[in-house]
mmCIF file of C-alpha atoms in Angstrom:
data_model
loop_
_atom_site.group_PDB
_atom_site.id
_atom_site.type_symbol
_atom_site.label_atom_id
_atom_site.label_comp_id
_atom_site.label_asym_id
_atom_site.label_seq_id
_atom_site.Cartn_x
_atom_site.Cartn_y
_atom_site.Cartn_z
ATOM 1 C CA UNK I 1 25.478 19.988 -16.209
ATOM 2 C CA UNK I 2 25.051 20.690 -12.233
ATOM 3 C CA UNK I 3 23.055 18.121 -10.713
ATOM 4 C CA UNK I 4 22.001 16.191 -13.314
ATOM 5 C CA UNK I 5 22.310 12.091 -13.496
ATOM 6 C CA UNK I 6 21.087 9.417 -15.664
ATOM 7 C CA UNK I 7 18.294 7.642 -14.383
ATOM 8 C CA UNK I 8 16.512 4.988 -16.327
ATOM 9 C CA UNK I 9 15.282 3.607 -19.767
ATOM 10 C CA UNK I 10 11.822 2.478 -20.140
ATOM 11 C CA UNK I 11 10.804 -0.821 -22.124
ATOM 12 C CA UNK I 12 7.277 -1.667 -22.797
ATOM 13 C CA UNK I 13 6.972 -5.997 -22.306
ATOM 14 C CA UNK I 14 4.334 -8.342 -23.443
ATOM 15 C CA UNK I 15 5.821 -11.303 -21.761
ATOM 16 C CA UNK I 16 6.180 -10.373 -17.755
ATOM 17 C CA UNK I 17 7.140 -13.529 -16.582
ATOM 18 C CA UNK I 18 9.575 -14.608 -19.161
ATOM 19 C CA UNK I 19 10.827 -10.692 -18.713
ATOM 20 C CA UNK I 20 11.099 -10.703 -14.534
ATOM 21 C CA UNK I 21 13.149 -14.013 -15.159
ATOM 22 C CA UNK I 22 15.753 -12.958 -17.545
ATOM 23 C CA UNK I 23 16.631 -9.600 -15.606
ATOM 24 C CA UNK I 24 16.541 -11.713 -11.807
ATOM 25 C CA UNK I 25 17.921 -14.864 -13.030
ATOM 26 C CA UNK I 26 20.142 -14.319 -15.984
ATOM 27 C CA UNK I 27 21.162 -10.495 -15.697
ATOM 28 C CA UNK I 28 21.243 -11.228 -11.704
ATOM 29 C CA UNK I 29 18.751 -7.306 -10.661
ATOM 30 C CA UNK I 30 16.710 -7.290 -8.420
ATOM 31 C CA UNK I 31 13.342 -5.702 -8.542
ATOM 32 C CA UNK I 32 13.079 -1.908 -6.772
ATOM 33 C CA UNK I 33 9.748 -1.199 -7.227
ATOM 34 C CA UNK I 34 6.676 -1.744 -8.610
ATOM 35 C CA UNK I 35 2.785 -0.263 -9.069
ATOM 36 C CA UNK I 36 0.198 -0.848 -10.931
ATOM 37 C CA UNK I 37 -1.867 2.067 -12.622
ATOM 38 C CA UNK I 38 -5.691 1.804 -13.809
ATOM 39 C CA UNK I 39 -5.730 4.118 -16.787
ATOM 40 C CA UNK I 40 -3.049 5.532 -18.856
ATOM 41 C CA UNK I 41 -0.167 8.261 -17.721
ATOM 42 C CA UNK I 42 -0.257 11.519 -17.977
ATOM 43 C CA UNK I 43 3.070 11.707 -19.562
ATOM 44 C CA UNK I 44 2.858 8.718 -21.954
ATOM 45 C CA UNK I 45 5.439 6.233 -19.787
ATOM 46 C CA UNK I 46 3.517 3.331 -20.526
ATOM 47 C CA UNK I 47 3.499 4.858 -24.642
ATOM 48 C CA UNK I 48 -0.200 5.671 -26.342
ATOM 49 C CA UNK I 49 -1.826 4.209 -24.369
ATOM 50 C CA UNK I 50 -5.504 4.663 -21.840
ATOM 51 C CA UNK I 51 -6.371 1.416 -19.826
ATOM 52 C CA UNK I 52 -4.042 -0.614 -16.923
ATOM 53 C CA UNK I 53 -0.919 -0.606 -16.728
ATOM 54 C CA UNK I 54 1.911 -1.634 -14.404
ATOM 55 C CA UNK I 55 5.119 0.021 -14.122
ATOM 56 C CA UNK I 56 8.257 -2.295 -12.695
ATOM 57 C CA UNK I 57 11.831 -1.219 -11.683
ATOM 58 C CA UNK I 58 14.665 -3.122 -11.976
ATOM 59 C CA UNK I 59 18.911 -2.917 -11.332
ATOM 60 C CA UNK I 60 21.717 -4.021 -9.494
ATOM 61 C CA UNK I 61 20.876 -1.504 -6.708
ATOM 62 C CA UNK I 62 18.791 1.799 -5.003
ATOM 63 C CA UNK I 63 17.482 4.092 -8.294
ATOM 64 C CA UNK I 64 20.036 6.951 -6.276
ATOM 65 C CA UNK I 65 23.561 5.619 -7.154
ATOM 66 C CA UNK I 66 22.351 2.863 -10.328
ATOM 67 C CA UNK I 67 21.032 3.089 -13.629
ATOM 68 C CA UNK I 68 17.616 1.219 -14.080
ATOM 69 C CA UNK I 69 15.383 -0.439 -16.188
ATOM 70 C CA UNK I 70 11.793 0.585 -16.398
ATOM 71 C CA UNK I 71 9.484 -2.028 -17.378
ATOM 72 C CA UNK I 72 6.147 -1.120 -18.327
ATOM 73 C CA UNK I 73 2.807 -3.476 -19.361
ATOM 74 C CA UNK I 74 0.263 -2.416 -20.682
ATOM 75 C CA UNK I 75 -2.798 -4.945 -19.600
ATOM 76 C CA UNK I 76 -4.165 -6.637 -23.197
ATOM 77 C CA UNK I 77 -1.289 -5.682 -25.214
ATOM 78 C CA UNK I 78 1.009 -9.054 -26.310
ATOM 79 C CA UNK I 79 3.755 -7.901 -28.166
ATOM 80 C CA UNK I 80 5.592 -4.401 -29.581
ATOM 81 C CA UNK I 81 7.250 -4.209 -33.066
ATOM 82 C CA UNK I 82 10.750 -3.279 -32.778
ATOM 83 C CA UNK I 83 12.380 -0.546 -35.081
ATOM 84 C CA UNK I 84 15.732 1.049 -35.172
ATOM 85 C CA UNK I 85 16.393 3.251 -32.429
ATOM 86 C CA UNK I 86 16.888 1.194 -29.683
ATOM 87 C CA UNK I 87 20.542 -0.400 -30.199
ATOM 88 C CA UNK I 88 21.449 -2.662 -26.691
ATOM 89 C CA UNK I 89 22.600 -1.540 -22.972
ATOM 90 C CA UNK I 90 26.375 -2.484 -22.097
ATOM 91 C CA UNK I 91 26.238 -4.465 -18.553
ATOM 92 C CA UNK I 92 29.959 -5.483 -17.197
ATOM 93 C CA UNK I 93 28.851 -8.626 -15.482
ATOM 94 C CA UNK I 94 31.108 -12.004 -16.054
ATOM 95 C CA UNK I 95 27.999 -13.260 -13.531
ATOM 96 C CA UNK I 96 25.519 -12.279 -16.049
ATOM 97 C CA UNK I 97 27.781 -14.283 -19.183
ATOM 98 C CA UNK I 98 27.765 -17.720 -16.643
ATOM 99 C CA UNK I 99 23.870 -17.031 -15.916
ATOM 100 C CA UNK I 100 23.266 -16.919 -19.981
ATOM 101 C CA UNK I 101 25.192 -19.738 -20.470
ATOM 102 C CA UNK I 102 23.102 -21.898 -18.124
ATOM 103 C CA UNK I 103 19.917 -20.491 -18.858
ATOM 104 C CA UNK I 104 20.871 -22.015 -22.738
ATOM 105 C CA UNK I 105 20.401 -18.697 -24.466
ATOM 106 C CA UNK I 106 22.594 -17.461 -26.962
ATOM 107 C CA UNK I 107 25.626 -15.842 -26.573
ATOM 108 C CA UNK I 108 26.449 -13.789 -30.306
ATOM 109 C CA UNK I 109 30.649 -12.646 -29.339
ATOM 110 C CA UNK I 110 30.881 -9.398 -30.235
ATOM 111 C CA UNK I 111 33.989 -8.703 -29.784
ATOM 112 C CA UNK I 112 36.860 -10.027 -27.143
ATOM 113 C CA UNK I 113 35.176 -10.659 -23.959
ATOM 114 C CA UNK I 114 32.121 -8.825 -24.940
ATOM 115 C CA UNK I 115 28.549 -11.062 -25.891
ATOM 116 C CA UNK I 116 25.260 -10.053 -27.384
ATOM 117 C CA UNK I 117 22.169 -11.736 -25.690
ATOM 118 C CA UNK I 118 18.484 -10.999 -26.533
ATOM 119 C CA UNK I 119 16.131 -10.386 -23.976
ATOM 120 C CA UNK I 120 12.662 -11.333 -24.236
ATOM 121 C CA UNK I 121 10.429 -9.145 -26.937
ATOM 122 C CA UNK I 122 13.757 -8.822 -28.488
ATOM 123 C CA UNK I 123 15.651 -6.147 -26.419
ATOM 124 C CA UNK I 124 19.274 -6.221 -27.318
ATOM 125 C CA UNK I 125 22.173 -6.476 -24.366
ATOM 126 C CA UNK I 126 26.198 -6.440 -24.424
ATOM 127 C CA UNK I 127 27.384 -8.213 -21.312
ATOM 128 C CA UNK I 128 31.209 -7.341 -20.860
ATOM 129 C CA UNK I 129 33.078 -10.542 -19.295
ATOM 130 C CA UNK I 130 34.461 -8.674 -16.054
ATOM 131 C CA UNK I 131 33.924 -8.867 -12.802
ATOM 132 C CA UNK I 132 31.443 -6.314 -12.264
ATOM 133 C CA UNK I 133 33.026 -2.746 -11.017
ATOM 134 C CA UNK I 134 31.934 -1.288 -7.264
ATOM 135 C CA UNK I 135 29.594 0.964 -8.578
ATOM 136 C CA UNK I 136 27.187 0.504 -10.911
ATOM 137 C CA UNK I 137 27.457 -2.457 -13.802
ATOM 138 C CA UNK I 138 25.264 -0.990 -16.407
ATOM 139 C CA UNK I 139 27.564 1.148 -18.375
ATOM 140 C CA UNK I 140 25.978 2.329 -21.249
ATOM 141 C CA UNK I 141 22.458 2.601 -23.605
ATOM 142 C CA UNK I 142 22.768 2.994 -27.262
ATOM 143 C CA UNK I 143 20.451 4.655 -29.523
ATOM 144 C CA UNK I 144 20.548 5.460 -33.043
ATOM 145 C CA UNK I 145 20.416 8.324 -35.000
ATOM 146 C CA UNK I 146 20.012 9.401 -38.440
ATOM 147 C CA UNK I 147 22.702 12.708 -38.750
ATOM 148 C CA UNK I 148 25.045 12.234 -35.683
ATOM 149 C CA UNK I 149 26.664 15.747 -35.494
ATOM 150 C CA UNK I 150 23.028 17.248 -35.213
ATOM 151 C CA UNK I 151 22.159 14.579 -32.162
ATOM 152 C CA UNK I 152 25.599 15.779 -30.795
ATOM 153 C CA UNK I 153 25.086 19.070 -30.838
ATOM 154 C CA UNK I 154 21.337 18.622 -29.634
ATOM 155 C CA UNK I 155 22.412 16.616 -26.830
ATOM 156 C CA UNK I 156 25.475 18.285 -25.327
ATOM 157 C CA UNK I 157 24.076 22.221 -25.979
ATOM 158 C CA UNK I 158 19.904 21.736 -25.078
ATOM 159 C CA UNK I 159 20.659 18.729 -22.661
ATOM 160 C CA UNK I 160 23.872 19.317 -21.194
ATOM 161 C CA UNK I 161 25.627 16.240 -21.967
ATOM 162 C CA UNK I 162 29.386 16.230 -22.140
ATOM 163 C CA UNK I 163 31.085 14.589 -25.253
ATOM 164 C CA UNK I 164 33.553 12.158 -24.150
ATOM 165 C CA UNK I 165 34.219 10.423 -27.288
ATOM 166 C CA UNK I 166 33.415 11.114 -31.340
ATOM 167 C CA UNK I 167 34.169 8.641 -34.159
ATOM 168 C CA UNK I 168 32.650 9.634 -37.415
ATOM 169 C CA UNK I 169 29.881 6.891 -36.345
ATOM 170 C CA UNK I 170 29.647 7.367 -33.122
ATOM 171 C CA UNK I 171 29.850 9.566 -29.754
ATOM 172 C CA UNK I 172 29.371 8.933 -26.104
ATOM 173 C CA UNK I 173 27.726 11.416 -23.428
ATOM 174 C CA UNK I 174 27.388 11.633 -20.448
ATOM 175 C CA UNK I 175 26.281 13.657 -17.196
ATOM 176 C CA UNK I 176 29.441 12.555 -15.195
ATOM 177 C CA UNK I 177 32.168 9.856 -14.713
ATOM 178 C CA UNK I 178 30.904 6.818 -12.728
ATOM 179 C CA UNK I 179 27.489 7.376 -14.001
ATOM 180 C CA UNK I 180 25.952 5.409 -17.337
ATOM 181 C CA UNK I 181 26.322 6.921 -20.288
ATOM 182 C CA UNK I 182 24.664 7.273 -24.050
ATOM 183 C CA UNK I 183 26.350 6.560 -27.377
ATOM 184 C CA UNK I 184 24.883 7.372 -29.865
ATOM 185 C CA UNK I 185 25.156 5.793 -33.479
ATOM 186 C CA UNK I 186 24.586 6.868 -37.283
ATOM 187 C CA UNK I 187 22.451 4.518 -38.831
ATOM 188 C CA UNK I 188 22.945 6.031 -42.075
ATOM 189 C CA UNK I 189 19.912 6.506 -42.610
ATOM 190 C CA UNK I 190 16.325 7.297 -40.547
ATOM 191 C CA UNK I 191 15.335 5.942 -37.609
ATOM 192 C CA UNK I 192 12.342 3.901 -37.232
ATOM 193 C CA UNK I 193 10.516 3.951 -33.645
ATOM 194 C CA UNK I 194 7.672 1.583 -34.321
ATOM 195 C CA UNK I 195 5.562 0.281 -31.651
ATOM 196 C CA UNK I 196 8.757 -0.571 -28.973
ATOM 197 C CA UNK I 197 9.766 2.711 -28.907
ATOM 198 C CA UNK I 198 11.653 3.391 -25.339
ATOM 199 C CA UNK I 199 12.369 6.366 -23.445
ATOM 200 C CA UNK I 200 15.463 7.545 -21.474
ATOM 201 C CA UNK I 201 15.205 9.848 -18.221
ATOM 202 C CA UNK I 202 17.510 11.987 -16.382
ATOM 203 C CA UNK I 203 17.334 13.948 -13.222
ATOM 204 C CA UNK I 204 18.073 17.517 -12.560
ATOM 205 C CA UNK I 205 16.994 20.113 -9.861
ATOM 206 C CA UNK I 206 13.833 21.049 -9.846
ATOM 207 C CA UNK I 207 14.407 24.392 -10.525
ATOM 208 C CA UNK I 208 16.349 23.197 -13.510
ATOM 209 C CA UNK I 209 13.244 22.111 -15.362
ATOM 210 C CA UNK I 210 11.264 25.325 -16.540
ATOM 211 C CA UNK I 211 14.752 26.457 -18.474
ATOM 212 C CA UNK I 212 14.811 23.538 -20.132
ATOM 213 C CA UNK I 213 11.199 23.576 -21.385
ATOM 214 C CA UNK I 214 11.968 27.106 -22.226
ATOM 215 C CA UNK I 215 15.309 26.134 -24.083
ATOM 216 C CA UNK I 216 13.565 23.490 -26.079
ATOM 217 C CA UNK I 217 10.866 26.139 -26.587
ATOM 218 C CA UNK I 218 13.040 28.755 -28.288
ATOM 219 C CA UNK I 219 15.316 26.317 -30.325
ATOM 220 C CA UNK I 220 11.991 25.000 -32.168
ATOM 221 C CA UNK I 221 12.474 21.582 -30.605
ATOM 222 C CA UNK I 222 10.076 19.247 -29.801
ATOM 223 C CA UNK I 223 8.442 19.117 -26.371
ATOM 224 C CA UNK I 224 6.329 16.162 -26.061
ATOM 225 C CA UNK I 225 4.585 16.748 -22.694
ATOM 226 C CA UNK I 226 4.918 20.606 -21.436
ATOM 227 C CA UNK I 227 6.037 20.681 -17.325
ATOM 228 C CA UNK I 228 3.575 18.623 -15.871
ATOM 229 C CA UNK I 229 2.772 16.556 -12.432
ATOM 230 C CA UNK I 230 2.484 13.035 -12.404
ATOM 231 C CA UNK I 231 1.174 11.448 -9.077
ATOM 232 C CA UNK I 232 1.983 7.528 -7.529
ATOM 233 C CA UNK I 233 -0.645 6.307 -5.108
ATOM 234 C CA UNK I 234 0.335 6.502 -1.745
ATOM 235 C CA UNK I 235 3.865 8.065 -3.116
ATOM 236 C CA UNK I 236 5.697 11.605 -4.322
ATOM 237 C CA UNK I 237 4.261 13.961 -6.641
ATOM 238 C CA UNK I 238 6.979 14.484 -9.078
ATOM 239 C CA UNK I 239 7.126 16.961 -11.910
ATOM 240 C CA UNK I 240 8.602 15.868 -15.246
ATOM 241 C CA UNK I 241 8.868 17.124 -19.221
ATOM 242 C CA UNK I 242 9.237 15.023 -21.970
ATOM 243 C CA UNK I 243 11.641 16.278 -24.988
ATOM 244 C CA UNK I 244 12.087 14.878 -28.329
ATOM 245 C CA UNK I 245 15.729 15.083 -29.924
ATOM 246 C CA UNK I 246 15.899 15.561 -33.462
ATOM 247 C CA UNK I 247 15.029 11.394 -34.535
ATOM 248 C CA UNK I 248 12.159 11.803 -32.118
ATOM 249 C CA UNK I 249 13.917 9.660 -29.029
ATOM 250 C CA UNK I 250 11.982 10.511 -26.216
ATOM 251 C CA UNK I 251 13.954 12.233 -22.972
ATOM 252 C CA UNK I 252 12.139 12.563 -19.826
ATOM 253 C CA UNK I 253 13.828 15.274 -17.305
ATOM 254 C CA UNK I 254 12.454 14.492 -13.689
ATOM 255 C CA UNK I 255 12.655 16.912 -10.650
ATOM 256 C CA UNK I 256 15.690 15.281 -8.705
ATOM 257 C CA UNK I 257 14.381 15.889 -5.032
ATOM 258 C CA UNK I 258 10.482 14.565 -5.348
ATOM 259 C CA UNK I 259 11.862 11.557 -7.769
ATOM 260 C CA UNK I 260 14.447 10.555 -4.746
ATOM 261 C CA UNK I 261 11.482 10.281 -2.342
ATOM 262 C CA UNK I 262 9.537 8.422 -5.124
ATOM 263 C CA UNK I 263 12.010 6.101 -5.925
ATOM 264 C CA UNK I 264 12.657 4.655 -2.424
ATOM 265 C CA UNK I 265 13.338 0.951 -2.860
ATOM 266 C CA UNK I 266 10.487 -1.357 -1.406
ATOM 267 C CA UNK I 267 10.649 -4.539 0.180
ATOM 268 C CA UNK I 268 7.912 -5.966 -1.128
ATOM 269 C CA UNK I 269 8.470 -5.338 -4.955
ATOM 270 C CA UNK I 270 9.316 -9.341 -5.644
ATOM 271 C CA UNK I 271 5.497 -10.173 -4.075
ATOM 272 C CA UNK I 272 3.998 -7.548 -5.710
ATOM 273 C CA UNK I 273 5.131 -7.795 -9.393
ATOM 274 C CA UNK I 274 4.659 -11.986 -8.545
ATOM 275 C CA UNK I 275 1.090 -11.327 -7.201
ATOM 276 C CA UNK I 276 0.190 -8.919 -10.531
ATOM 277 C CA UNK I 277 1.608 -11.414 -12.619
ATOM 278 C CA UNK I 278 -0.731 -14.530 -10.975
ATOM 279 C CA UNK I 279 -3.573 -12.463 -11.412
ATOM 280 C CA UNK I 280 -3.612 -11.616 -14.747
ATOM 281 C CA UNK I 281 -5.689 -13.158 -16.773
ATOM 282 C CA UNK I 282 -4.506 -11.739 -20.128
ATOM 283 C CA UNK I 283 -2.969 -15.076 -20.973
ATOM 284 C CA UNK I 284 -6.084 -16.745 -20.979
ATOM 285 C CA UNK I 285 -7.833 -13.685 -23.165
ATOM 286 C CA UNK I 286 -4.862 -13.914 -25.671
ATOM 287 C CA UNK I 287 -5.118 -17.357 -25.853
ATOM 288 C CA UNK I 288 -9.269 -17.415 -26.320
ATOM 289 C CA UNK I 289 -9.340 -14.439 -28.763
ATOM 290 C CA UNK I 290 -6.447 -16.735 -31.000
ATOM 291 C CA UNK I 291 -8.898 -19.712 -30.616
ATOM 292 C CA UNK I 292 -11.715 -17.756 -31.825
ATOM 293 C CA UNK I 293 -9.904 -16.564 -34.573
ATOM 294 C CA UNK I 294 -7.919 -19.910 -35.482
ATOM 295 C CA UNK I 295 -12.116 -20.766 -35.716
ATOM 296 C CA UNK I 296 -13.315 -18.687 -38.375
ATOM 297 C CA UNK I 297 -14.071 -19.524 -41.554
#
């Protein structure tokens, strides 16, 4: 579809330090971004919930020519249960394979050249054992679904995805060579979202965005958040509405030019997410509320 591109995937963490350490020191990103939020989004990014939250971006390069991670904390909130619809992202990295090595973590072989690695709260990555390619190393995000040819057909007609490749348990879509794509697999049965549940977002023209609310509209689909506004201190006002496919993945479609403005790397990203982390004190509340209970009768 004209003008569209895959952006990010958002991951809610518990564990910020342990987090901003496996994606700068083992996958080797750098952080793009970050900004802190004192009550709950509009649009749900940081999932059902009201208080503080942060919001931290994270790749191999500018949010304009790479796919990213969004990483988002919610301020109280320790852990997420993880279900089944969130199946790994594919990162060609042989940098990333030495970097788990000598952090000590494990390295499950999935297949020639190919490893599984957990990062922390459980998220599941494939690092391919290649050099990584000029453009952008993150080269896929699997999801799972429950009927495959219905998620096909949902994605490619209502989101504009071309097919690139169908096995009878799996296919991979895209918005355009060079960019990262989504496979999608048959679980074979439903798909379970739990508390971890993610979100993917893509960018189109802003012009593009009413027609797809409307689409969704008139095929019965789900629309999670109707066309709405979402404002960044000091940043872009972008517009944005949140879809979800036929297992309930949530699909955020962004207005392209205000999210480019937005999404301007900044310098100080490393201080700030460093300085958030040093001043939170949820640690120390975890660790008095477990005492207290550990204490009772």
């Amino acid at each position: 579809m004209s003008g569209r591109r895959a952006l990010h995937f958002v991951f809610k963490v518990g564990d910020r330090t342990n987090t901003a350490k496996f994606y700068r020191e083992v996958l080797g990103m750098k952080f793009l971004r970050h900004e802190e939020f004192e009550e709950g989004c509009k649009a749900t990014c940081n999932g059902p919930y009201d208080g503080k939250w942060s919001k931290s971006m994270v790749g191999f390069g500018a949010e304009d020519s790479h796919f990213v991670m969004e990483l988002t904390y919610n301020y109280g909130v320790k852990s997420y249960d993880l279900g089944n619809d969130f199946l790994g992202i594919t990162i060609q990295s042989s940098k990333a394979v030495a970097n788990a090595r000598k952090a000590g973590l494990t390295l499950a072989s999935v297949s020639e050249g190919e490893y599984s690695v957990e990062a922390p709260g459980g998220y599941r990555f494939y690092l391919v054992d290649k050099a990584a390619p000029s453009g952008d190393p993150v080269q896929k995000v699997a999801l799972g679904v429950s009927n495959l040819q219905k998620s096909v057909d949902y994605w490619t007609k209502l989101c504009g995805m071309t097919l690139y490749e169908q096995s009878p348990k799996s296919a991979l879509l895209g918005f355009g060579n060079g960019q990262c794509k989504l496979e999608l697999q048959d679980q074979g049965g439903a798909v379970d979202h739990k508390t971890a549940f993610g979100r993917i977002a893509f960018a189109c023209p802003r012009e593009q965005l009413p027609g797809i609310e409307a689409a969704s509209k008139e095929g019965g689909h789900t629309i999670l958040t109707p066309l709405v506004s979402l404002d960044t201190p000091g940043k872009a006002t972008v517009e944005v509405v949140i879809l979800g496919d036929p297992d309930g993945h949530e699909i955020c479609f962004v207005g392209d030019e205000a999210f480019r403005e937005l999404s301007q790397m900044d310098p100080k990203a490393d201080s700030l997410l460093d300085e958030a982390i040093a001043a939170d004190k949820s640690d120390e509340w975890f660790a008095k509320k477990q005492a207290k209970k550990a204490a009772k009768p």
